[in-house]
Coordinates of C-alpha atoms in Angstrom, one line a residue:
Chain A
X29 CA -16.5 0.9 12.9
X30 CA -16.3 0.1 16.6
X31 CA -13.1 -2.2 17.6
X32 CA -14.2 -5.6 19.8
X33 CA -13.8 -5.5 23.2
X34 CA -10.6 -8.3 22.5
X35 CA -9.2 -5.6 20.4
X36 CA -9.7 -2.8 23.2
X37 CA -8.6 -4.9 26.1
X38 CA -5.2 -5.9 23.6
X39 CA -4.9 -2.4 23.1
X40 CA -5.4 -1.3 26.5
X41 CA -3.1 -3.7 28.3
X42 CA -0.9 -4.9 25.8
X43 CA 0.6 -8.2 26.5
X44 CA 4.6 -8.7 26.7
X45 CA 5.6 -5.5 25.2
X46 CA 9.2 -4.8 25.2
X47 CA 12.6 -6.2 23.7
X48 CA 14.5 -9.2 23.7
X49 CA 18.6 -8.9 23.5
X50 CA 18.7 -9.0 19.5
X51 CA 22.2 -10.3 19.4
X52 CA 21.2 -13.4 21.8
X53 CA 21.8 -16.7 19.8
X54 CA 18.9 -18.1 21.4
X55 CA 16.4 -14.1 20.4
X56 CA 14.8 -14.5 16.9
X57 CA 13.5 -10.9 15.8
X58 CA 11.3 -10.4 13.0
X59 CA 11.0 -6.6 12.1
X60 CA 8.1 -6.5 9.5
X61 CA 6.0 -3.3 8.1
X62 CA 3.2 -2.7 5.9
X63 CA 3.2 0.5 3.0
X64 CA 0.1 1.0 3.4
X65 CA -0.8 2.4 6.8
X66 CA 2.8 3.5 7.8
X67 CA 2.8 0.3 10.2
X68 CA 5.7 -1.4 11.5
X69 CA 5.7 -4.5 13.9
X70 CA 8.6 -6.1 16.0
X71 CA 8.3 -9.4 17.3
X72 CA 10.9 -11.0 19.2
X73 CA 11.0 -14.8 20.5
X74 CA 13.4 -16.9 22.9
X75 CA 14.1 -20.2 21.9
X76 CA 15.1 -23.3 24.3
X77 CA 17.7 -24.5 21.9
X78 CA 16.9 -27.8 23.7
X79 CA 13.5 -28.1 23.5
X80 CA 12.7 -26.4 20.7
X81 CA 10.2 -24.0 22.7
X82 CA 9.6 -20.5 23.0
X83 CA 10.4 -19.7 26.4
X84 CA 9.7 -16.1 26.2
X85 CA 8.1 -13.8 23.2
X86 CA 8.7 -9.7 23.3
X87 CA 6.7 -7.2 20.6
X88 CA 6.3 -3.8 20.0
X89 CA 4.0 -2.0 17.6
X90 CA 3.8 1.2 15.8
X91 CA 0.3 1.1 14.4
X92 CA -3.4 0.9 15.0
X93 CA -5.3 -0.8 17.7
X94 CA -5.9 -3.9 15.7
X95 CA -2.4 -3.9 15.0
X96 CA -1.1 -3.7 18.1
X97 CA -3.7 -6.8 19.4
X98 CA -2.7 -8.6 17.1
X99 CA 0.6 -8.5 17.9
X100 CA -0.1 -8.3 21.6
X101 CA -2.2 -11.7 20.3
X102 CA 0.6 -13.3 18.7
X103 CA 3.0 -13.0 21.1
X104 CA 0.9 -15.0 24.2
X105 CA -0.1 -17.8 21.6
X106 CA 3.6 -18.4 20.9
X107 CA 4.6 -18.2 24.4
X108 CA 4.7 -22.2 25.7
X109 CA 4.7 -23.5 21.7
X110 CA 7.1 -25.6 20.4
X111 CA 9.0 -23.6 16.9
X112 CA 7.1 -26.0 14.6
X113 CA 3.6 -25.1 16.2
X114 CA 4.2 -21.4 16.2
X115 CA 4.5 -21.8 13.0
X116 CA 1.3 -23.2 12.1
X117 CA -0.4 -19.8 13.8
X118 CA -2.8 -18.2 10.6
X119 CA -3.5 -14.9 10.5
X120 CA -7.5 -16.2 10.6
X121 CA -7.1 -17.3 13.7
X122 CA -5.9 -14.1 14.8
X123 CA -9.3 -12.4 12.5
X124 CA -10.9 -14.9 14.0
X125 CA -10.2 -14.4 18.2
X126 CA -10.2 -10.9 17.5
X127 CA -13.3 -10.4 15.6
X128 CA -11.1 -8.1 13.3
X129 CA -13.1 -6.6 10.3
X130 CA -12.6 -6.9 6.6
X131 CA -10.6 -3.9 6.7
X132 CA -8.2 -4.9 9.3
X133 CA -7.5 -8.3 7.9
X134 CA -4.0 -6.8 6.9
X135 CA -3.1 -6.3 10.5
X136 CA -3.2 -10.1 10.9
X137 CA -1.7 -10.6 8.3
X138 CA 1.3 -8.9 9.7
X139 CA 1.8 -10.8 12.8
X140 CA 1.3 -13.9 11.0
X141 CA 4.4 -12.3 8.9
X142 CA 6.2 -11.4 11.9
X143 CA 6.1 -14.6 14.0
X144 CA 7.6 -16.0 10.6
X145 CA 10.2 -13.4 10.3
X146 CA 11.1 -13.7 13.9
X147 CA 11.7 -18.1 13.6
X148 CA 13.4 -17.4 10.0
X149 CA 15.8 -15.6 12.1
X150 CA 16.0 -17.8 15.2
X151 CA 16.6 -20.6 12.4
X152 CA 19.1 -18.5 10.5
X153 CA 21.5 -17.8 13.6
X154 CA 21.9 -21.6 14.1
X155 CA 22.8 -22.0 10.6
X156 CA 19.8 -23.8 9.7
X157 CA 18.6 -23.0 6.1
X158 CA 16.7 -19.8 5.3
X159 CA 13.2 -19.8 7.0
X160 CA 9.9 -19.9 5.2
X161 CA 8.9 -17.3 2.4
X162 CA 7.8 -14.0 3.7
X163 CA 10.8 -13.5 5.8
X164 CA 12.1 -10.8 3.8
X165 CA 12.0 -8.6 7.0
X166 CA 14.8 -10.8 8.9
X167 CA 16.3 -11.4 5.8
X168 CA 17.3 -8.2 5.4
X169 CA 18.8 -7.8 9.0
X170 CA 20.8 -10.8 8.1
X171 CA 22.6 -9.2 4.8
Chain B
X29 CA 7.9 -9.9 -3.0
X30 CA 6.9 -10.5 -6.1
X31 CA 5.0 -13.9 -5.3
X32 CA 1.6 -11.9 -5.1
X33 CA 1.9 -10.5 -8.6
X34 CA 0.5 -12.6 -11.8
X35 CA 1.8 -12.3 -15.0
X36 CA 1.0 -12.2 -17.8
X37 CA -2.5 -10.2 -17.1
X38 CA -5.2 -11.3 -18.2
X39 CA -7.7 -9.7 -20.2
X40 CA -6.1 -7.2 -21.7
X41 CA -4.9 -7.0 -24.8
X42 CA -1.6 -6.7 -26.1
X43 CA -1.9 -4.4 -29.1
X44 CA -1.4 -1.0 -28.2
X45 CA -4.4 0.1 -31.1
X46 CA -7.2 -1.8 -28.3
X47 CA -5.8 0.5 -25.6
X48 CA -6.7 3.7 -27.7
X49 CA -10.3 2.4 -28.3
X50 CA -12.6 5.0 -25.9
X51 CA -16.1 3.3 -26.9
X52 CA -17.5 -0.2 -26.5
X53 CA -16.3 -2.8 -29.3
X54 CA -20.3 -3.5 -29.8
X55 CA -22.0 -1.5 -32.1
X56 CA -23.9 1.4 -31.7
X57 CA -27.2 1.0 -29.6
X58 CA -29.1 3.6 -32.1
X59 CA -27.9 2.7 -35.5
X60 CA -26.4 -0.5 -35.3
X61 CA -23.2 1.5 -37.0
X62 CA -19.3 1.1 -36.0
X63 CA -18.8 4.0 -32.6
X64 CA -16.2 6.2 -33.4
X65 CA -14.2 8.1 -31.4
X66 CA -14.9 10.0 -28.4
X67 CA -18.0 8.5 -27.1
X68 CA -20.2 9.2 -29.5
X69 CA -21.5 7.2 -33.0
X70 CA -19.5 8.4 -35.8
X71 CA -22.6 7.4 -37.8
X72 CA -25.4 9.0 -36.1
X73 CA -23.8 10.9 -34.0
X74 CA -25.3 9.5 -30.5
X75 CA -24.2 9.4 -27.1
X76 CA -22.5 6.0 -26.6
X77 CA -22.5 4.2 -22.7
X78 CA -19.1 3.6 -21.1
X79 CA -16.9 1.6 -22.7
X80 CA -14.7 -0.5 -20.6
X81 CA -11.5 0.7 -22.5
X82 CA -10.2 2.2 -18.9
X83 CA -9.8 5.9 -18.0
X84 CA -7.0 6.3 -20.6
X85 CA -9.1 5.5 -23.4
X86 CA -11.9 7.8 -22.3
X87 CA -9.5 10.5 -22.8
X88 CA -8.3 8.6 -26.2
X89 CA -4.9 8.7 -24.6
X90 CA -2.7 5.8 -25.2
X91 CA -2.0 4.0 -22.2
X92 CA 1.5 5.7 -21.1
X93 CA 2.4 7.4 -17.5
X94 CA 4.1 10.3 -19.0
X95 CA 1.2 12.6 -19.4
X96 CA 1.4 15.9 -20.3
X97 CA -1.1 17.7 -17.7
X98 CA -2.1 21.0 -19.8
X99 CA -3.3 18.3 -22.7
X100 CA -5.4 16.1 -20.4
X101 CA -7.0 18.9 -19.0
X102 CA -7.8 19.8 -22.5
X103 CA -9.1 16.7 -23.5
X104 CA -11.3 17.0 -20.1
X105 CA -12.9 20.2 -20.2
X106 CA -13.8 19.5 -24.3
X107 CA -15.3 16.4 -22.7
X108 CA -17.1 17.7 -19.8
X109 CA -18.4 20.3 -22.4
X110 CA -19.5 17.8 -24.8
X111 CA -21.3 14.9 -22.2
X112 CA -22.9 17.2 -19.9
X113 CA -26.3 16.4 -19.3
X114 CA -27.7 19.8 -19.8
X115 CA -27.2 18.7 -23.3
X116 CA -29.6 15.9 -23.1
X117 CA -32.5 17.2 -21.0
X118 CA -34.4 16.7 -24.1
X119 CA -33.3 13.5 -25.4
X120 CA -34.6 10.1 -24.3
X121 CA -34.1 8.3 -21.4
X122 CA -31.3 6.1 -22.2
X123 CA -29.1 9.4 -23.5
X124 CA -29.6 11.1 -20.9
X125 CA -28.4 8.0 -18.3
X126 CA -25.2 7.7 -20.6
X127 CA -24.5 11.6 -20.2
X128 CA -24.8 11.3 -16.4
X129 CA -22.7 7.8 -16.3
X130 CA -20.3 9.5 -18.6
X131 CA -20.0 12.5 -16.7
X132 CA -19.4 10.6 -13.8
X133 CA -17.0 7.9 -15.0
X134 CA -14.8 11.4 -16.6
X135 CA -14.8 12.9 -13.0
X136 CA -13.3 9.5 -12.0
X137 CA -10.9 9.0 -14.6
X138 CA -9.4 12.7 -14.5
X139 CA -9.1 12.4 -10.9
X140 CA -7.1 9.3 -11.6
X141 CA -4.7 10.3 -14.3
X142 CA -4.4 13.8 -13.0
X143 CA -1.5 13.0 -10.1
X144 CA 1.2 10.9 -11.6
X145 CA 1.1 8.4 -8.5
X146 CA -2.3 7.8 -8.5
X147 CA -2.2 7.6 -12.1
X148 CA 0.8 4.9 -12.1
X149 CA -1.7 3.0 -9.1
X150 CA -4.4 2.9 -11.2
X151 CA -2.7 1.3 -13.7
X152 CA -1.1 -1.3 -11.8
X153 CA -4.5 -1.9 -10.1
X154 CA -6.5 -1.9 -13.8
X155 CA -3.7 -4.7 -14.8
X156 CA -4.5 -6.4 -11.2
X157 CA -0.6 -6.1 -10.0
X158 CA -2.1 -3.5 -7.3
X159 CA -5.0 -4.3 -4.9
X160 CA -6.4 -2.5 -2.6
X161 CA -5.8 -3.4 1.3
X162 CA -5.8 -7.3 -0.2
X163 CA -2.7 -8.3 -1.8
X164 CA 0.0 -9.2 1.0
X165 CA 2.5 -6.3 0.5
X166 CA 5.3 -5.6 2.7
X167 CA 7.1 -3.2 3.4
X168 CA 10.7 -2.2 2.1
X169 CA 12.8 -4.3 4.9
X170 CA 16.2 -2.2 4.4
X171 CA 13.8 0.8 5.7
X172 CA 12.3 -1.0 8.5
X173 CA 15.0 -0.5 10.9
X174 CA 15.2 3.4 10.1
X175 CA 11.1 3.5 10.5
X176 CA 11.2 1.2 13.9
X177 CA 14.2 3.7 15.3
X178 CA 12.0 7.0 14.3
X179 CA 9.1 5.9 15.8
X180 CA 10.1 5.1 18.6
X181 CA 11.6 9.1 18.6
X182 CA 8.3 9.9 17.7
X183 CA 6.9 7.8 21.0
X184 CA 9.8 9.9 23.1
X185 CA 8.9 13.6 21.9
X186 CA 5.0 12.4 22.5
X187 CA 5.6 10.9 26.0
X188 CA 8.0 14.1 27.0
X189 CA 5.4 16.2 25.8
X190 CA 2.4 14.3 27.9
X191 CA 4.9 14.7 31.1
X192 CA 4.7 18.5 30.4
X193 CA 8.1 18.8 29.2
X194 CA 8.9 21.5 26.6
X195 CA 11.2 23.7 24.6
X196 CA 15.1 22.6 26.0
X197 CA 13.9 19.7 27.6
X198 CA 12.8 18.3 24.0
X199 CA 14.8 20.0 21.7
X200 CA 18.0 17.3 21.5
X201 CA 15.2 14.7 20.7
X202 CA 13.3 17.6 18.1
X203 CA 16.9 18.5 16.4
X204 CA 17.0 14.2 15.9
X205 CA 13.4 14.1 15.0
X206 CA 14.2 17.4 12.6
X207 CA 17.4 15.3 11.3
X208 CA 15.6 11.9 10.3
X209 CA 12.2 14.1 8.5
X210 CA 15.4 15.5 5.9
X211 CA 16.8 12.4 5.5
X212 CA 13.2 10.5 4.3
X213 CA 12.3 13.9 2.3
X214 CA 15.9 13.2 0.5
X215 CA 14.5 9.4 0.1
X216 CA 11.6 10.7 -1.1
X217 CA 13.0 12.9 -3.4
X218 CA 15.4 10.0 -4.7
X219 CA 12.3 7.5 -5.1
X220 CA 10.3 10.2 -6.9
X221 CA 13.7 9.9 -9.5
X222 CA 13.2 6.4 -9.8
X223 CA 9.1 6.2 -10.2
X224 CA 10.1 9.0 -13.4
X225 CA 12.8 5.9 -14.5
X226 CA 9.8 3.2 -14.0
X227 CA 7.9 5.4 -15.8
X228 CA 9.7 5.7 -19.0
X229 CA 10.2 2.1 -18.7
X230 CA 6.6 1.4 -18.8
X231 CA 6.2 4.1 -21.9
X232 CA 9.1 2.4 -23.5
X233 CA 7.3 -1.1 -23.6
X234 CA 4.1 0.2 -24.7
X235 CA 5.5 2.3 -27.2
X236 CA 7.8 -0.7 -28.7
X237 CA 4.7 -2.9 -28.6
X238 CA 7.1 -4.7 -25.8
X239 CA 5.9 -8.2 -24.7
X240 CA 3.8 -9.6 -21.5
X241 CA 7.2 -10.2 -19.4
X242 CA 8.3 -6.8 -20.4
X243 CA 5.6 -5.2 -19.2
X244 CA 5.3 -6.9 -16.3
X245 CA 8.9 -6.4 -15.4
X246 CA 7.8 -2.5 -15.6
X247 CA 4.6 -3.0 -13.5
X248 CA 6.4 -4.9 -11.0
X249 CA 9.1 -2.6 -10.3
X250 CA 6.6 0.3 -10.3
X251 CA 4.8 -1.4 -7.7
X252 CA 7.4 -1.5 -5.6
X253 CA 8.7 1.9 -6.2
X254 CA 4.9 3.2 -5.0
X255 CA 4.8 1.2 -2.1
X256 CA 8.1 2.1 -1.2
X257 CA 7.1 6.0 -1.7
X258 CA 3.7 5.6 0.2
X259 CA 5.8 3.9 3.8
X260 CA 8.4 7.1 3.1
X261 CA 6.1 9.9 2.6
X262 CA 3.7 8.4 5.8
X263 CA 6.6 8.6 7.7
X264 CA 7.7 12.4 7.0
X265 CA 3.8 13.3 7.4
X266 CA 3.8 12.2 10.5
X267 CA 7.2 13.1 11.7
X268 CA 5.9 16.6 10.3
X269 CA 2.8 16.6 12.0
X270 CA 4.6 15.6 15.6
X271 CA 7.3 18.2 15.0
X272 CA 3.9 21.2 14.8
X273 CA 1.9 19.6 17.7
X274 CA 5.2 20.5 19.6
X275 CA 6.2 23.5 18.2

């Protein structure tokens, strides 16, 4: 199985890797991990309290190549995107820019899952309720 | 985490007596008779085609994770013995596809029952609690941290080692790396206790003829416990395998 040249040039030159200040009011992190492959994903996001938008996004990936594109992925289509329209980001539109194959679905999967995580926890330091299923990740942090 | 899993499961029944059943519930191709026990007609004595009772009931075991591993193998060898297609070069066409099928579908099912874990994942995947790279399943989040700090360890003793950087240089970071690969071996060790608990449960339920919700409360919890076991013992193999590459 050959990766897509997307994938490669994800993998290659990673977009935005590195950390946010976790305890910022304004940093959301979403730490999530799949049993399967041993993976584990950190997605971090500023928020303009504001307007709402994601200023700046931060990731870093222990995984495979499709897992670190599609975090790489995940992190430049939040960039500029109001909290609400991150949100709406699918994992198969990540399968889908990336040209990821059946068996790498899962890695989408996961930085649909962390992009969720990391917003639940934006939301949850301002005291708003708990964010959308599938947080369990910042959930966790929060406890 | 439970969202993905759906209870009650369909399709399989709740008496235990089904679960013990090795042949097809139709009758037998040759004789039209009742199949007995151990793939073959206990009428006319011939070689029946798989039955879709599950690997347990190939071995006529009831469906229960405590296995004892001297008595499958047993039950395996008298089986190999007795569906080996050396026994049917001289019988018709259709026996001697059974025999290989059979053959075949024992090699499977040992393999499967054999190792407690993938014994306890095939029967969380038979009962459709367990699928394979589909189901959304996440990881443990009060581990994540633990795994995120590691691997990033892991990244450290890797990069060092790239730079050329050996022995003293590395061995603080090793001694950490050395320090975290005994503390997931003792998680290990502890979730290995619990999958022996979830096991019991799950023998309890069958054994008391327990319910749909009770025996999905056992499959659910053993899910977890396997997944959880599968992130942990990833982790120490590759801790392990860094750890040699550097030694």
């Amino acid at each position: 199985m050959a990766y897509s040249n997307k994938v490669i040039d994800h993998y290659e030159n990673p977009r935005n890797v590195g950390s946010l200040p976790k305890n910022d009011p304004e940093v959301g992190t979403g730490m999530v991990g799949a049993p399967e492959c041993g993976d584990v994903m950190r997605l971090q996001i500023k928020v303009n309290p504001e307007t709402q938008v994601i200023e700046d996004a931060k990731f870093k990936t222990f995984g495979c190549g499709s897992a670190i594109a599609s975090s790489s992925l995940a992190t430049e289509w939040v960039k500029g995107k109001t909290v609400e329209d991150a949100l709406r980001i699918k994992n198969t539109d990540i399968v889908r820019e990336l040209s990821l194959p059946p068996v790498k679905i899962h890695c989408s999967v996961l930085a649909e899952d962390a992009i969720k995580a990391a917003i639940g926890d934006w939301k949850r330091k301002r005291g708003d309720e708990a964010g959308p299923n599938g947080t369990s990740a910042a959930a966790s942090q929060a406890e | 985490m439970t969202s993905g899993l759906r209870f009650p499961t369909p399709g399989i029944d709740e008496r235990t007596d089904m679960h013990a059943s090795p042949s097809p519930s139709t009758a037998c191709w040759n004789c039209g008779g009742a199949p007995g026990p151990g793939h073959f007609c206990a009428a006319c004595g011939k070689i029946q085609p798989p039955g879709d009772g599950g690997y347990f009931a190939f071995f006529a075991l009831p469906e229960k994770l405590g296995v004892d591993r001297e008595d499958l193998e047993r039950r395996y060898l008298a089986l190999s013995w007795k569906l080996h297609p050396d026994n049917f070069v001289r019988a018709g066409e259709y026996e001697r596809n059974c025999s290989l099928e059979l053959s075949s579908a024992l090699n499977d099912a040992y393999r499967a029952l054999c190792d407690p874990v993938s014994r306890a994942e095939y029967l969380l995947e038979r009962h459709g609690v367990r699928k394979e790279g589909q189901t959304k399943q996440q990881a443990p989040p009060e581990l994540l941290e633990e795994v995120f700090e590691l691997n990033e360890w892991l990244d450290e003793l890797r990069s060092a080692r790239e730079a050329g950087s050996r022995g003293a240089e590395t061995s603080e970071l090793r001694e950490r790396l050395e320090g975290a690969r005994q503390a997931f071996e003792e998680k290990l060790a502890a979730v290995d206790a619990e999958l022996g608990a979830g096991f019991a449960e799950w023998d309890a339920a069958t054994d008391g003829g327990a319910g749909d919700a009770a025996r999905g409360r056992a499959m659910a919890r053993l899910n977890e416990v396997l997944n959880r076991r599968s992130y942990i013992r990833n982790l120490v193999a590759s801790v392990t395998r860094e750890l040699e590459n550097d030694a």
